[in-house]
Short mmCIF file of C-alpha atoms and ligand atoms in Angstrom, two decimals:
data_model
loop_
_atom_site.label_atom_id
_atom_site.label_comp_id
_atom_site.label_asym_id
_atom_site.label_seq_id
_atom_site.Cartn_x
_atom_site.Cartn_y
_atom_site.Cartn_z
CA UNK A 52 15.48 25.60 -7.88
CA UNK A 53 16.99 23.25 -5.30
CA UNK A 54 16.96 24.03 -1.61
CA UNK A 55 18.13 22.32 1.53
CA UNK A 56 16.41 21.94 4.88
CA UNK A 57 13.69 19.86 6.50
CA UNK A 58 9.97 19.61 5.84
CA UNK A 59 7.32 18.50 8.33
CA UNK A 60 3.86 17.50 7.08
CA UNK A 61 0.85 17.15 9.37
CA UNK A 62 -2.11 15.38 7.77
CA UNK A 63 -5.61 15.81 9.19
CA UNK A 64 -8.66 14.04 7.76
CA UNK A 65 -9.42 11.23 5.35
CA UNK A 66 -7.39 8.66 3.43
CA UNK A 67 -7.46 10.94 0.40
CA UNK A 68 -5.57 13.55 2.40
CA UNK A 69 -2.98 10.92 3.29
CA UNK A 70 -2.49 10.25 -0.42
CA UNK A 71 -2.35 13.99 -1.23
CA UNK A 72 0.24 14.55 1.50
CA UNK A 73 2.45 11.94 -0.13
CA UNK A 74 2.27 13.96 -3.34
CA UNK A 75 3.21 17.14 -1.45
CA UNK A 76 6.06 15.24 0.20
CA UNK A 77 7.30 14.14 -3.22
CA UNK A 78 7.32 17.74 -4.49
CA UNK A 79 9.24 18.93 -1.41
CA UNK A 80 11.65 16.06 -1.79
CA UNK A 81 12.30 16.89 -5.44
CA UNK A 82 13.06 20.47 -4.35
CA UNK A 83 15.72 19.21 -1.94
CA UNK A 84 13.85 19.13 1.38
CA UNK A 85 14.35 16.08 3.59
CA UNK A 86 11.41 14.85 5.67
CA UNK A 87 11.45 15.13 9.41
CA UNK A 88 9.15 13.93 12.16
CA UNK A 89 10.70 16.45 14.52
CA UNK A 90 8.87 19.79 14.41
CA UNK A 91 11.82 21.63 16.02
CA UNK A 92 14.00 20.63 13.08
CA UNK A 93 11.55 21.85 10.40
CA UNK A 94 12.29 24.70 7.97
CA UNK A 95 8.90 24.29 6.32
CA UNK A 96 5.71 23.06 7.99
CA UNK A 97 2.71 21.96 5.91
CA UNK A 98 -0.68 21.21 7.42
CA UNK A 99 -2.90 19.29 4.99
CA UNK A 100 -6.33 20.15 6.33
CA UNK A 101 -9.89 18.77 6.50
CA UNK A 102 -13.11 20.79 6.73
CA UNK A 103 -15.69 18.02 6.91
CA UNK A 104 -16.55 18.83 10.53
CA UNK A 105 -15.94 21.89 12.71
CA UNK A 106 -13.57 19.94 14.99
CA UNK A 107 -11.21 18.99 12.15
CA UNK A 108 -11.11 22.59 10.95
CA UNK A 109 -10.31 23.86 14.44
CA UNK A 110 -7.53 21.30 14.72
CA UNK A 111 -5.87 22.81 11.63
CA UNK A 112 -6.14 26.39 12.91
CA UNK A 113 -4.81 25.44 16.32
CA UNK A 114 -1.88 23.45 14.87
CA UNK A 115 -0.86 26.27 12.52
CA UNK A 116 -1.55 28.93 15.18
CA UNK A 117 1.32 27.76 17.33
CA UNK A 118 3.88 28.92 14.74
CA UNK A 119 3.18 32.63 15.29
CA UNK A 120 5.58 32.54 18.26
CA UNK A 121 7.91 30.00 16.68
CA UNK A 122 8.51 32.30 13.70
CA UNK A 123 9.79 35.04 15.99
CA UNK A 124 12.58 32.70 17.06
CA UNK A 125 13.03 31.16 13.61
CA UNK A 126 12.18 33.83 10.99
CA UNK A 127 13.03 31.65 7.99
CA UNK A 128 10.39 29.04 8.98
CA UNK A 129 7.72 28.69 6.26
CA UNK A 130 4.16 27.65 7.14
CA UNK A 131 1.65 26.28 4.65
CA UNK A 132 -2.07 25.53 4.97
CA UNK A 133 -3.02 23.03 2.26
CA UNK A 134 -6.19 21.15 1.30
CA UNK A 135 -9.88 21.57 2.16
CA UNK A 136 -9.73 24.35 4.80
CA UNK A 137 -7.31 26.27 2.57
CA UNK A 138 -9.74 25.96 -0.35
CA UNK A 139 -12.67 27.02 1.79
CA UNK A 140 -10.99 29.96 3.56
CA UNK A 141 -8.68 31.43 0.89
CA UNK A 142 -7.57 34.92 1.99
CA UNK A 143 -9.66 34.67 5.16
CA UNK A 144 -7.11 32.24 6.60
CA UNK A 145 -4.77 35.21 7.22
CA UNK A 146 -7.32 36.84 9.52
CA UNK A 147 -6.76 34.11 12.09
CA UNK A 148 -3.22 33.22 11.01
CA UNK A 149 -1.43 36.41 9.89
CA UNK A 150 1.93 34.63 10.07
CA UNK A 151 0.86 31.99 7.50
CA UNK A 152 2.95 32.06 4.30
CA UNK A 153 0.94 30.00 1.80
CA UNK A 154 -2.70 28.93 1.42
CA UNK A 155 -2.75 26.06 -1.06
CA UNK A 156 -6.22 24.94 -2.20
CA UNK A 157 -7.17 21.41 -3.22
CA UNK A 158 -6.68 21.99 -6.96
CA UNK A 159 -3.41 23.91 -6.56
CA UNK A 160 -1.07 21.10 -5.51
CA UNK A 161 0.60 20.95 -8.92
CA UNK A 162 1.71 24.58 -8.41
CA UNK A 163 3.19 23.94 -4.96
CA UNK A 164 6.79 23.94 -6.24
CA UNK A 165 6.29 27.27 -7.99
CA UNK A 166 4.91 28.81 -4.78
CA UNK A 167 7.84 27.48 -2.75
CA UNK A 168 10.16 29.27 -5.19
CA UNK A 169 8.21 32.50 -4.64
CA UNK A 170 8.38 32.08 -0.86
CA UNK A 171 12.11 31.42 -1.04
CA UNK A 172 12.54 34.64 -2.96
CA UNK A 173 10.79 36.58 -0.19
CA UNK A 174 7.08 36.68 -1.14
CA UNK A 175 4.62 36.13 1.71
CA UNK A 176 0.88 35.48 2.20
CA UNK A 177 0.42 33.72 -1.13
CA UNK A 178 -3.09 32.32 -1.82
CA UNK A 179 -3.86 29.81 -4.55
CA UNK A 180 -7.40 28.44 -4.62
CA UNK A 181 -7.49 28.34 -8.41
CA UNK A 182 -8.54 25.41 -10.59
CA UNK A 183 -6.27 22.53 -11.49
CA UNK A 184 -4.00 23.14 -14.49
CA UNK A 185 -2.86 19.56 -15.00
CA UNK A 186 -4.56 16.22 -14.92
CA UNK A 187 -3.78 15.05 -11.45
CA UNK A 188 -1.87 11.95 -12.52
CA UNK A 189 0.89 14.31 -13.59
CA UNK A 190 1.83 14.79 -9.92
CA UNK A 191 5.23 13.31 -9.08
CA UNK A 192 5.68 10.21 -6.96
CA UNK A 193 8.27 9.50 -4.38
CA UNK A 194 8.75 5.82 -3.66
CA UNK A 195 11.63 6.31 -1.22
CA UNK A 196 9.32 6.17 1.77
CA UNK A 197 7.79 2.84 0.83
CA UNK A 198 10.34 0.67 2.63
CA UNK A 199 8.75 -1.91 4.91
CA UNK A 200 5.26 -0.89 3.92
CA UNK A 201 2.58 -3.27 2.77
CA UNK A 202 -0.45 -1.18 2.05
CA UNK A 203 -1.00 2.06 0.12
CA UNK A 204 -3.87 4.32 -0.94
CA UNK A 205 -4.31 5.29 -4.58
CA UNK A 206 -6.77 8.03 -5.50
CA UNK A 207 -8.69 7.08 -8.65
CA UNK A 208 -11.10 10.02 -8.77
CA UNK A 209 -11.54 13.40 -7.16
CA UNK A 210 -14.46 15.61 -6.20
CA UNK A 211 -18.14 14.79 -5.85
CA UNK A 212 -21.36 15.63 -7.70
CA UNK A 213 -23.82 14.33 -5.13
CA UNK A 214 -24.44 17.41 -2.99
CA UNK A 215 -25.59 15.73 0.19
CA UNK A 216 -26.98 18.69 2.12
CA UNK A 217 -24.59 18.37 5.10
CA UNK A 218 -21.38 17.94 3.12
CA UNK A 219 -18.65 20.40 2.11
CA UNK A 220 -16.87 18.04 -0.27
CA UNK A 221 -18.48 19.26 -3.53
CA UNK A 222 -17.56 22.83 -2.56
CA UNK A 223 -13.96 22.22 -1.49
CA UNK A 224 -12.99 19.37 -3.82
CA UNK A 225 -14.96 20.41 -6.90
CA UNK A 226 -16.77 18.36 -9.52
CA UNK A 227 -16.20 14.64 -9.82
CA UNK A 228 -13.48 13.57 -12.26
CA UNK A 229 -11.91 10.16 -12.80
CA UNK A 230 -8.36 9.23 -13.69
CA UNK A 231 -7.54 7.27 -16.81
CA UNK A 232 -7.34 3.58 -15.89
CA UNK A 233 -3.94 3.03 -17.50
CA UNK A 234 -2.29 5.65 -15.33
CA UNK A 235 -3.85 4.08 -12.20
CA UNK A 236 -2.58 0.63 -13.18
CA UNK A 237 0.88 2.06 -13.93
CA UNK A 238 1.05 3.74 -10.54
CA UNK A 239 0.02 0.52 -8.76
CA UNK A 240 2.54 -1.52 -10.76
CA UNK A 241 5.34 0.75 -9.49
CA UNK A 242 4.08 0.33 -5.91
CA UNK A 243 3.87 -3.47 -6.36
CA UNK A 244 7.47 -3.57 -7.62
CA UNK A 245 8.52 -1.68 -4.47
CA UNK A 246 6.94 -4.33 -2.23
CA UNK A 247 3.39 -3.06 -1.72
CA UNK A 248 0.91 -5.94 -1.48
CA UNK A 249 -2.38 -4.22 -0.69
CA UNK A 250 -3.99 -1.29 -2.50
CA UNK A 251 -6.98 0.77 -1.40
CA UNK A 252 -8.58 2.60 -4.33
CA UNK A 253 -9.99 5.94 -3.21
CA UNK A 254 -12.77 8.20 -4.41
CA UNK A 255 -15.77 9.96 -2.85
CA UNK A 256 -18.02 7.65 -4.84
CA UNK A 257 -15.98 4.91 -6.54
CA UNK A 258 -19.16 3.36 -7.95
CA UNK A 259 -19.44 6.16 -10.48
CA UNK A 260 -15.79 5.81 -11.55
CA UNK A 261 -15.39 6.58 -15.27
CA UNK A 262 -19.10 7.18 -15.89
CA UNK A 263 -18.77 10.87 -16.78
CA UNK A 264 -15.68 10.31 -18.91
CA UNK A 265 -17.16 7.30 -20.69
CA UNK A 266 -14.25 5.18 -19.50
CA UNK A 267 -14.20 1.64 -18.14
CA UNK A 268 -16.47 0.89 -15.17
CA UNK A 269 -15.27 0.53 -11.59
CA UNK A 270 -15.89 -3.23 -11.73
CA UNK A 271 -13.70 -3.39 -14.86
CA UNK A 272 -10.99 -1.32 -13.13
CA UNK A 273 -10.96 -3.84 -10.26
CA UNK A 274 -10.37 -6.56 -12.86
CA UNK A 275 -7.39 -4.65 -14.30
CA UNK A 276 -5.83 -4.07 -10.87
CA UNK A 277 -6.37 -7.72 -9.97
CA UNK A 278 -4.14 -8.67 -12.92
CA UNK A 279 -1.11 -7.03 -11.25
CA UNK A 280 0.69 -10.10 -10.07
CA UNK A 281 2.30 -8.95 -6.81
CA UNK A 282 -0.81 -7.21 -5.53
CA UNK A 283 -2.48 -9.66 -3.15
CA UNK A 284 -5.37 -7.59 -1.86
CA UNK A 285 -7.56 -4.81 -3.22
CA UNK A 286 -9.81 -2.60 -1.11
CA UNK A 287 -11.80 0.46 -2.04
CA UNK A 288 -13.69 3.35 -0.46
CA UNK A 289 -16.16 4.97 -0.52
CA UNK A 290 -19.25 3.50 -2.15
CA UNK A 291 -22.54 5.35 -2.50
CA UNK A 292 -25.58 3.13 -1.89
CA UNK A 293 -27.53 4.70 -4.76
CA UNK A 294 -24.82 3.73 -7.29
CA UNK A 295 -23.79 0.31 -5.98
CA UNK A 296 -24.21 -1.77 -9.12
CA UNK A 297 -24.96 -5.50 -9.44
CA UNK A 298 -21.79 -5.60 -11.59
CA UNK A 299 -19.68 -4.45 -8.69
CA UNK A 300 -21.28 -6.90 -6.27
CA UNK A 301 -20.55 -9.67 -8.77
CA UNK A 302 -16.94 -8.48 -9.25
CA UNK A 303 -16.46 -8.64 -5.48
CA UNK A 304 -17.66 -12.24 -5.51
CA UNK A 305 -15.60 -13.23 -8.59
CA UNK A 306 -12.24 -11.54 -7.94
CA UNK A 307 -10.35 -13.34 -5.17
CA UNK A 308 -8.03 -10.42 -4.56
CA UNK A 309 -10.87 -8.00 -3.84
CA UNK A 310 -11.41 -8.08 -0.09
CA UNK A 311 -14.75 -9.20 1.17
CA UNK A 312 -15.44 -5.91 2.93
CA UNK A 313 -17.66 -3.05 1.89
CA UNK A 314 -17.90 0.38 3.46
CA UNK A 315 -21.38 1.58 2.52
CA UNK A 316 -22.32 4.81 4.32
CA UNK A 317 -26.03 4.87 5.16
CA UNK A 318 -25.97 8.11 7.25
CA UNK A 319 -29.48 7.53 8.69
CA UNK A 320 -32.11 4.81 8.98
CA UNK A 321 -35.01 7.24 8.58
CA UNK A 322 -36.50 7.98 5.15
CA UNK A 323 -37.50 11.40 6.32
CA UNK A 324 -33.89 12.30 7.18
CA UNK A 325 -32.39 10.54 4.14
CA UNK A 326 -34.57 12.70 1.95
CA UNK A 327 -33.53 15.90 3.76
CA UNK A 328 -29.91 14.80 3.37
CA UNK A 329 -30.46 14.38 -0.40
CA UNK A 330 -29.01 10.88 -0.33
CA UNK A 331 -31.02 9.52 -3.24
CA UNK A 332 -32.13 6.21 -1.66
CA UNK A 333 -34.58 4.98 0.94
CA UNK A 334 -34.10 2.70 3.93
CA UNK A 335 -35.79 -0.07 1.93
CA UNK A 336 -33.49 0.24 -1.11
CA UNK A 337 -30.42 0.39 1.16
CA UNK A 338 -31.51 -2.78 2.95
CA UNK A 339 -32.23 -4.50 -0.33
CA UNK A 340 -28.67 -3.74 -1.57
CA UNK A 341 -27.33 -5.16 1.70
CA UNK A 342 -29.42 -8.24 1.11
CA UNK A 343 -28.02 -8.65 -2.42
CA UNK A 344 -24.51 -8.29 -1.04
CA UNK A 345 -25.04 -10.87 1.68
CA UNK A 346 -26.57 -13.29 -0.83
CA UNK A 347 -23.80 -12.90 -3.42
CA UNK A 348 -20.86 -12.62 -0.99
CA UNK A 349 -21.92 -14.58 2.12
CA UNK A 350 -18.74 -13.82 4.10
CA UNK A 351 -18.88 -10.06 3.46
CA UNK A 352 -17.92 -7.68 6.28
CA UNK A 353 -19.87 -4.43 6.30
CA UNK A 354 -19.14 -1.01 7.72
CA UNK A 355 -20.94 2.30 7.48
CA UNK A 356 -20.99 6.00 8.38
CA UNK A 357 -23.81 7.49 10.46
CA UNK A 358 -24.65 11.09 11.25
CA UNK A 359 -26.78 11.68 14.34
CA UNK A 360 -28.60 14.90 15.15
CA UNK A 361 -29.09 16.06 11.57
CA UNK A 362 -31.55 19.02 11.48
CA UNK A 363 -35.14 17.84 12.07
CA UNK A 364 -34.01 14.41 13.38
CA UNK A 365 -36.61 13.37 15.96
CA UNK A 366 -36.22 10.60 18.52
CA UNK A 367 -38.39 8.44 16.23
CA UNK A 368 -36.03 9.10 13.28
CA UNK A 369 -33.08 8.23 15.49
CA UNK A 370 -34.79 5.01 16.60
CA UNK A 371 -35.02 4.09 12.90
CA UNK A 372 -31.22 4.41 12.71
CA UNK A 373 -30.83 2.18 15.78
CA UNK A 374 -33.13 -0.44 14.28
CA UNK A 375 -31.24 -0.35 10.97
CA UNK A 376 -28.00 -1.09 12.86
CA UNK A 377 -29.67 -4.03 14.59
CA UNK A 378 -31.04 -5.30 11.30
CA UNK A 379 -27.83 -5.05 9.22
CA UNK A 380 -25.35 -6.12 11.96
CA UNK A 381 -22.41 -4.06 10.67
CA UNK A 382 -18.93 -5.19 11.63
CA UNK A 383 -18.02 -1.60 12.50
CA UNK A 384 -19.34 1.92 12.11
CA UNK A 385 -18.04 5.48 12.03
CA UNK A 386 -20.53 7.71 13.80
CA UNK A 387 -20.55 11.50 13.91
CA UNK A 388 -22.64 14.20 15.53
CA UNK A 389 -23.93 16.51 12.80
CA UNK A 390 -21.66 19.52 12.45
CA UNK A 391 -22.94 22.68 10.78
CA UNK A 392 -20.82 23.69 7.76
CA UNK A 393 -21.65 27.15 6.51
CA UNK A 394 -21.07 26.31 2.83
CA UNK A 395 -23.43 23.29 2.93
CA UNK A 396 -27.21 23.81 2.53
CA UNK A 397 -28.19 22.11 5.82
CA UNK A 398 -26.61 25.01 7.73
CA UNK A 399 -29.68 27.02 6.73
CA UNK A 400 -32.17 24.35 7.82
CA UNK A 401 -34.38 25.13 10.78
CA UNK A 402 -34.86 22.36 13.34
CA UNK A 403 -31.25 22.17 14.53
CA UNK A 404 -30.85 19.54 17.25
CA UNK A 405 -29.50 20.52 20.65
CA UNK A 406 -25.79 19.62 21.16
CA UNK A 407 -26.44 17.63 24.34
CA UNK A 408 -29.16 15.63 22.61
CA UNK A 409 -26.73 14.92 19.73
CA UNK A 410 -24.15 13.59 22.20
CA UNK A 411 -26.76 11.41 23.95
CA UNK A 412 -27.78 9.92 20.62
CA UNK A 413 -24.16 9.40 19.58
CA UNK A 414 -23.38 7.55 22.82
CA UNK A 415 -26.48 5.40 22.55
CA UNK A 416 -25.61 4.50 18.96
CA UNK A 417 -22.00 3.65 19.79
CA UNK A 418 -23.06 1.50 22.76
CA UNK A 419 -25.42 -0.48 20.52
CA UNK A 420 -22.71 -0.96 17.87
CA UNK A 421 -20.12 -2.00 20.49
CA UNK A 422 -22.40 -4.84 21.54
CA UNK A 423 -22.87 -5.93 17.89
CA UNK A 424 -19.12 -5.73 17.14
CA UNK A 425 -18.25 -7.70 20.28
CA UNK A 426 -20.75 -10.40 19.40
CA UNK A 427 -19.52 -10.62 15.79
CA UNK A 428 -15.87 -10.75 16.85
CA UNK A 429 -16.55 -13.45 19.49
CA UNK A 430 -18.06 -15.61 16.77
CA UNK A 431 -14.63 -15.64 15.06
CA UNK A 432 -12.97 -17.46 17.98
CA UNK A 433 -11.60 -20.79 16.78
CA UNK A 434 -11.77 -19.84 13.10
CA UNK A 435 -8.71 -19.80 10.82
CA UNK A 436 -8.35 -16.43 9.12
CA UNK A 437 -5.97 -15.27 6.41
CA UNK A 438 -3.96 -12.27 7.59
CA UNK A 439 -1.76 -9.89 5.58
CA UNK A 440 1.17 -9.11 7.88
CA UNK A 441 1.78 -5.38 8.33
CA UNK A 442 4.57 -5.34 10.91
CA UNK A 443 5.52 -5.77 14.54
CA UNK A 444 3.14 -4.42 17.16
CA UNK A 445 5.06 -1.52 18.64
CA UNK A 446 4.29 0.44 21.77
CA UNK A 447 4.63 4.14 21.28
CA UNK A 448 8.26 4.61 22.21
CA UNK A 449 9.46 1.58 24.11
CA UNK A 450 10.01 -0.92 21.33
CA UNK A 451 8.24 -4.12 20.41
CA UNK A 452 5.44 -5.78 22.30
CA UNK A 453 6.51 -9.24 23.53
CA UNK A 454 4.05 -12.02 24.20
CA UNK A 455 4.06 -14.12 27.39
CA UNK A 456 6.25 -16.74 25.69
CA UNK A 457 8.72 -13.90 24.93
CA UNK A 458 8.10 -13.84 21.20
CA UNK A 459 7.70 -10.64 19.26
CA UNK A 460 4.08 -9.79 18.56
CA UNK A 461 3.16 -9.11 14.97
CA UNK A 462 0.11 -7.45 13.53
CA UNK A 463 -1.91 -7.62 10.34
CA UNK A 464 -5.44 -7.52 8.97
CA UNK A 465 -7.97 -10.02 7.74
CA UNK A 466 -9.68 -9.49 4.39
CA UNK A 467 -12.66 -8.31 6.43
CA UNK A 468 -10.39 -5.51 7.76
CA UNK A 469 -10.09 -6.78 11.32
CA UNK A 470 -6.80 -6.21 13.12
CA UNK A 471 -5.13 -9.43 14.30
CA UNK A 472 -2.18 -9.67 16.69
CA UNK A 473 -0.14 -12.87 16.86
CA UNK A 474 3.26 -14.08 18.10
CA UNK A 475 6.00 -14.92 15.63
CA UNK A 476 9.73 -14.48 15.12
CA UNK A 477 9.90 -15.80 11.59
CA UNK A 478 6.92 -14.56 9.61
CA UNK A 479 7.74 -11.61 7.34
CA UNK A 480 6.02 -8.32 6.68
CA UNK A 481 3.95 -8.71 3.49
CA UNK A 482 3.31 -12.45 4.03
CA UNK A 483 -0.23 -13.80 3.88
CA UNK A 484 -0.56 -16.21 6.81
CA UNK A 485 -3.27 -18.34 8.35
CA UNK A 486 -3.99 -17.49 11.97
CA UNK A 487 -6.21 -19.42 14.36
CA UNK A 488 -8.19 -16.86 16.33
CA UNK A 489 -7.96 -17.52 20.09
CA UNK A 490 -9.32 -14.30 21.56
CA UNK A 491 -11.66 -11.58 20.37
CA UNK A 492 -11.81 -8.01 21.64
CA UNK A 493 -13.76 -4.94 20.57
CA UNK A 494 -11.07 -3.51 18.30
CA UNK A 495 -8.82 -6.49 17.57
CA UNK A 496 -8.40 -10.24 17.50
CA UNK A 497 -5.59 -12.34 18.94
CA UNK A 498 -4.40 -15.63 17.51
CA UNK A 499 -1.56 -17.96 16.62
CA UNK A 500 -0.19 -18.99 13.24
CA UNK A 501 -1.41 -22.42 12.16
CA UNK A 502 1.34 -25.07 12.34
CA UNK A 503 2.27 -24.81 8.64
CA UNK A 504 3.11 -21.11 9.03
CA UNK A 505 6.12 -21.68 11.31
CA UNK A 506 8.64 -21.67 8.47
CA UNK A 507 12.38 -21.77 9.18
CA UNK A 508 14.57 -18.82 8.17
N1 5AD B 23 -21.34 16.63 10.06
C1 5AD B 23 -21.11 15.41 10.55
N2 5AD B 23 -20.62 14.40 9.81
C2 5AD B 23 -20.39 14.63 8.51
N3 5AD B 23 -19.92 13.83 7.53
C3 5AD B 23 -19.85 14.56 6.39
N4 5AD B 23 -20.27 15.81 6.61
C4 5AD B 23 -20.61 15.89 7.93
C5 5AD B 23 -21.12 16.92 8.76
N5 5AD B 23 -21.38 18.15 8.28
C6 5AD B 23 -19.62 12.42 7.72
C7 5AD B 23 -20.47 11.51 6.82
C8 5AD B 23 -19.48 11.05 5.78
C9 5AD B 23 -18.19 11.01 6.58
C10 5AD B 23 -16.95 10.98 5.79
O1 5AD B 23 -18.26 12.18 7.37
O2 5AD B 23 -20.93 10.43 7.58
O3 5AD B 23 -19.80 9.79 5.23
FE1 SF4 B 24 -20.17 14.38 0.64
FE2 SF4 B 24 -22.35 13.07 -0.21
FE3 SF4 B 24 -20.30 13.50 -1.90
FE4 SF4 B 24 -20.03 11.75 0.14
S1 SF4 B 24 -21.46 11.55 -1.57
S2 SF4 B 24 -18.55 13.34 -0.48
S3 SF4 B 24 -21.23 12.69 1.75
S4 SF4 B 24 -21.61 15.06 -0.98
#
């Protein structure tokens, strides 16, 4: 069936959700719905949700909750909860959100169109948390929204088999499964032809790509993607320290297009806690992988995820995390206070850490990392860095940022994933340019194009 009207999609959570939302957008588009960024205009509202921490879950309920009133004024408005919270809650979602029309679990996206048809014919409170009935590459694409974009995510595998004791992912995203490499390459080729220059390959643990299926390795997949001519940069996330292979480290060194940046979540610097988290490595093996990386790829930028206040974490355990940060000198970190998830085993652990203590540890950790990041960024002053241009720096609503010499300010990223702002009127989105770094801040760098970059129009 074809419909008319506007669809609004709100995406909460990780990069994988961003990718999934694009697939949902493509389905809505094929059904005749135009996209809107104006909630008042929407005839259908989709919230693609995340359940990794309590806060993200609450965000989804509070966003969708506001439509109870709205539907009294606008009875035809359809509301959809999609993704991880939908998978986790199923029918229970209606207890808090009786006005909700559809609960669409993580494996049910391919049936979204069918459910929209049912809603349009008057059915309400539909729940689909069933298993996937198609290989996920069969989901449609919509390349209309790619205009003026440089960088895209491409999911190469779904689910996770690692069962870290704090994590809901294996329960809401299911078992790990990898896509066939040819379909990944085909999808990226289409994106490249539409002007995309940077690809981030996504999976919960990209290092085990293809292992279960007996397909090509992740390092080999990087080689295939690197052969796509118009793709200039390749990134990937996330890597699991226990599966980071020497092959992959070597591929990062050998393939110019693969950015010299690795996100390698450590979660804790204490062996005691790593074991309780079921991470499958020790502090020593993590540090030895970091050492291998630094030796093979000397200019590598490193980032990580840390959880503070995991059950049983003592001050001494936490100090081990602080000392690991000092030892590795990450370029950036994502740090979280442990959040109890009822479907994950750690929820049943005794030894829960007091909330205030968690916040104190989080703040102490972030303060330490800020000082490391500042120091590392300052060191870049005076260096020439290659930047992939993403666009003009825009303030929220009042147009472009102008520099003191009244030039438009542009923005892009280095291979090491640092944001760089610079003045230019002539450089184009998607260009790779050399920028001399003049100033370094905590979250960005500021520089000027080297002389050769000032090309005439
Ligand atoms: N509480 C806090 N942080 C969590 N993460 C995953 N589960 C939890 C939880 N229950 C963090 C981990 C992971 C990142 C994506 O989210 O650090 O790497
Ligand atoms: Fe969650 Fe661990 Fe799987 Fe990452 S590796 S998604 S933290 S279970």
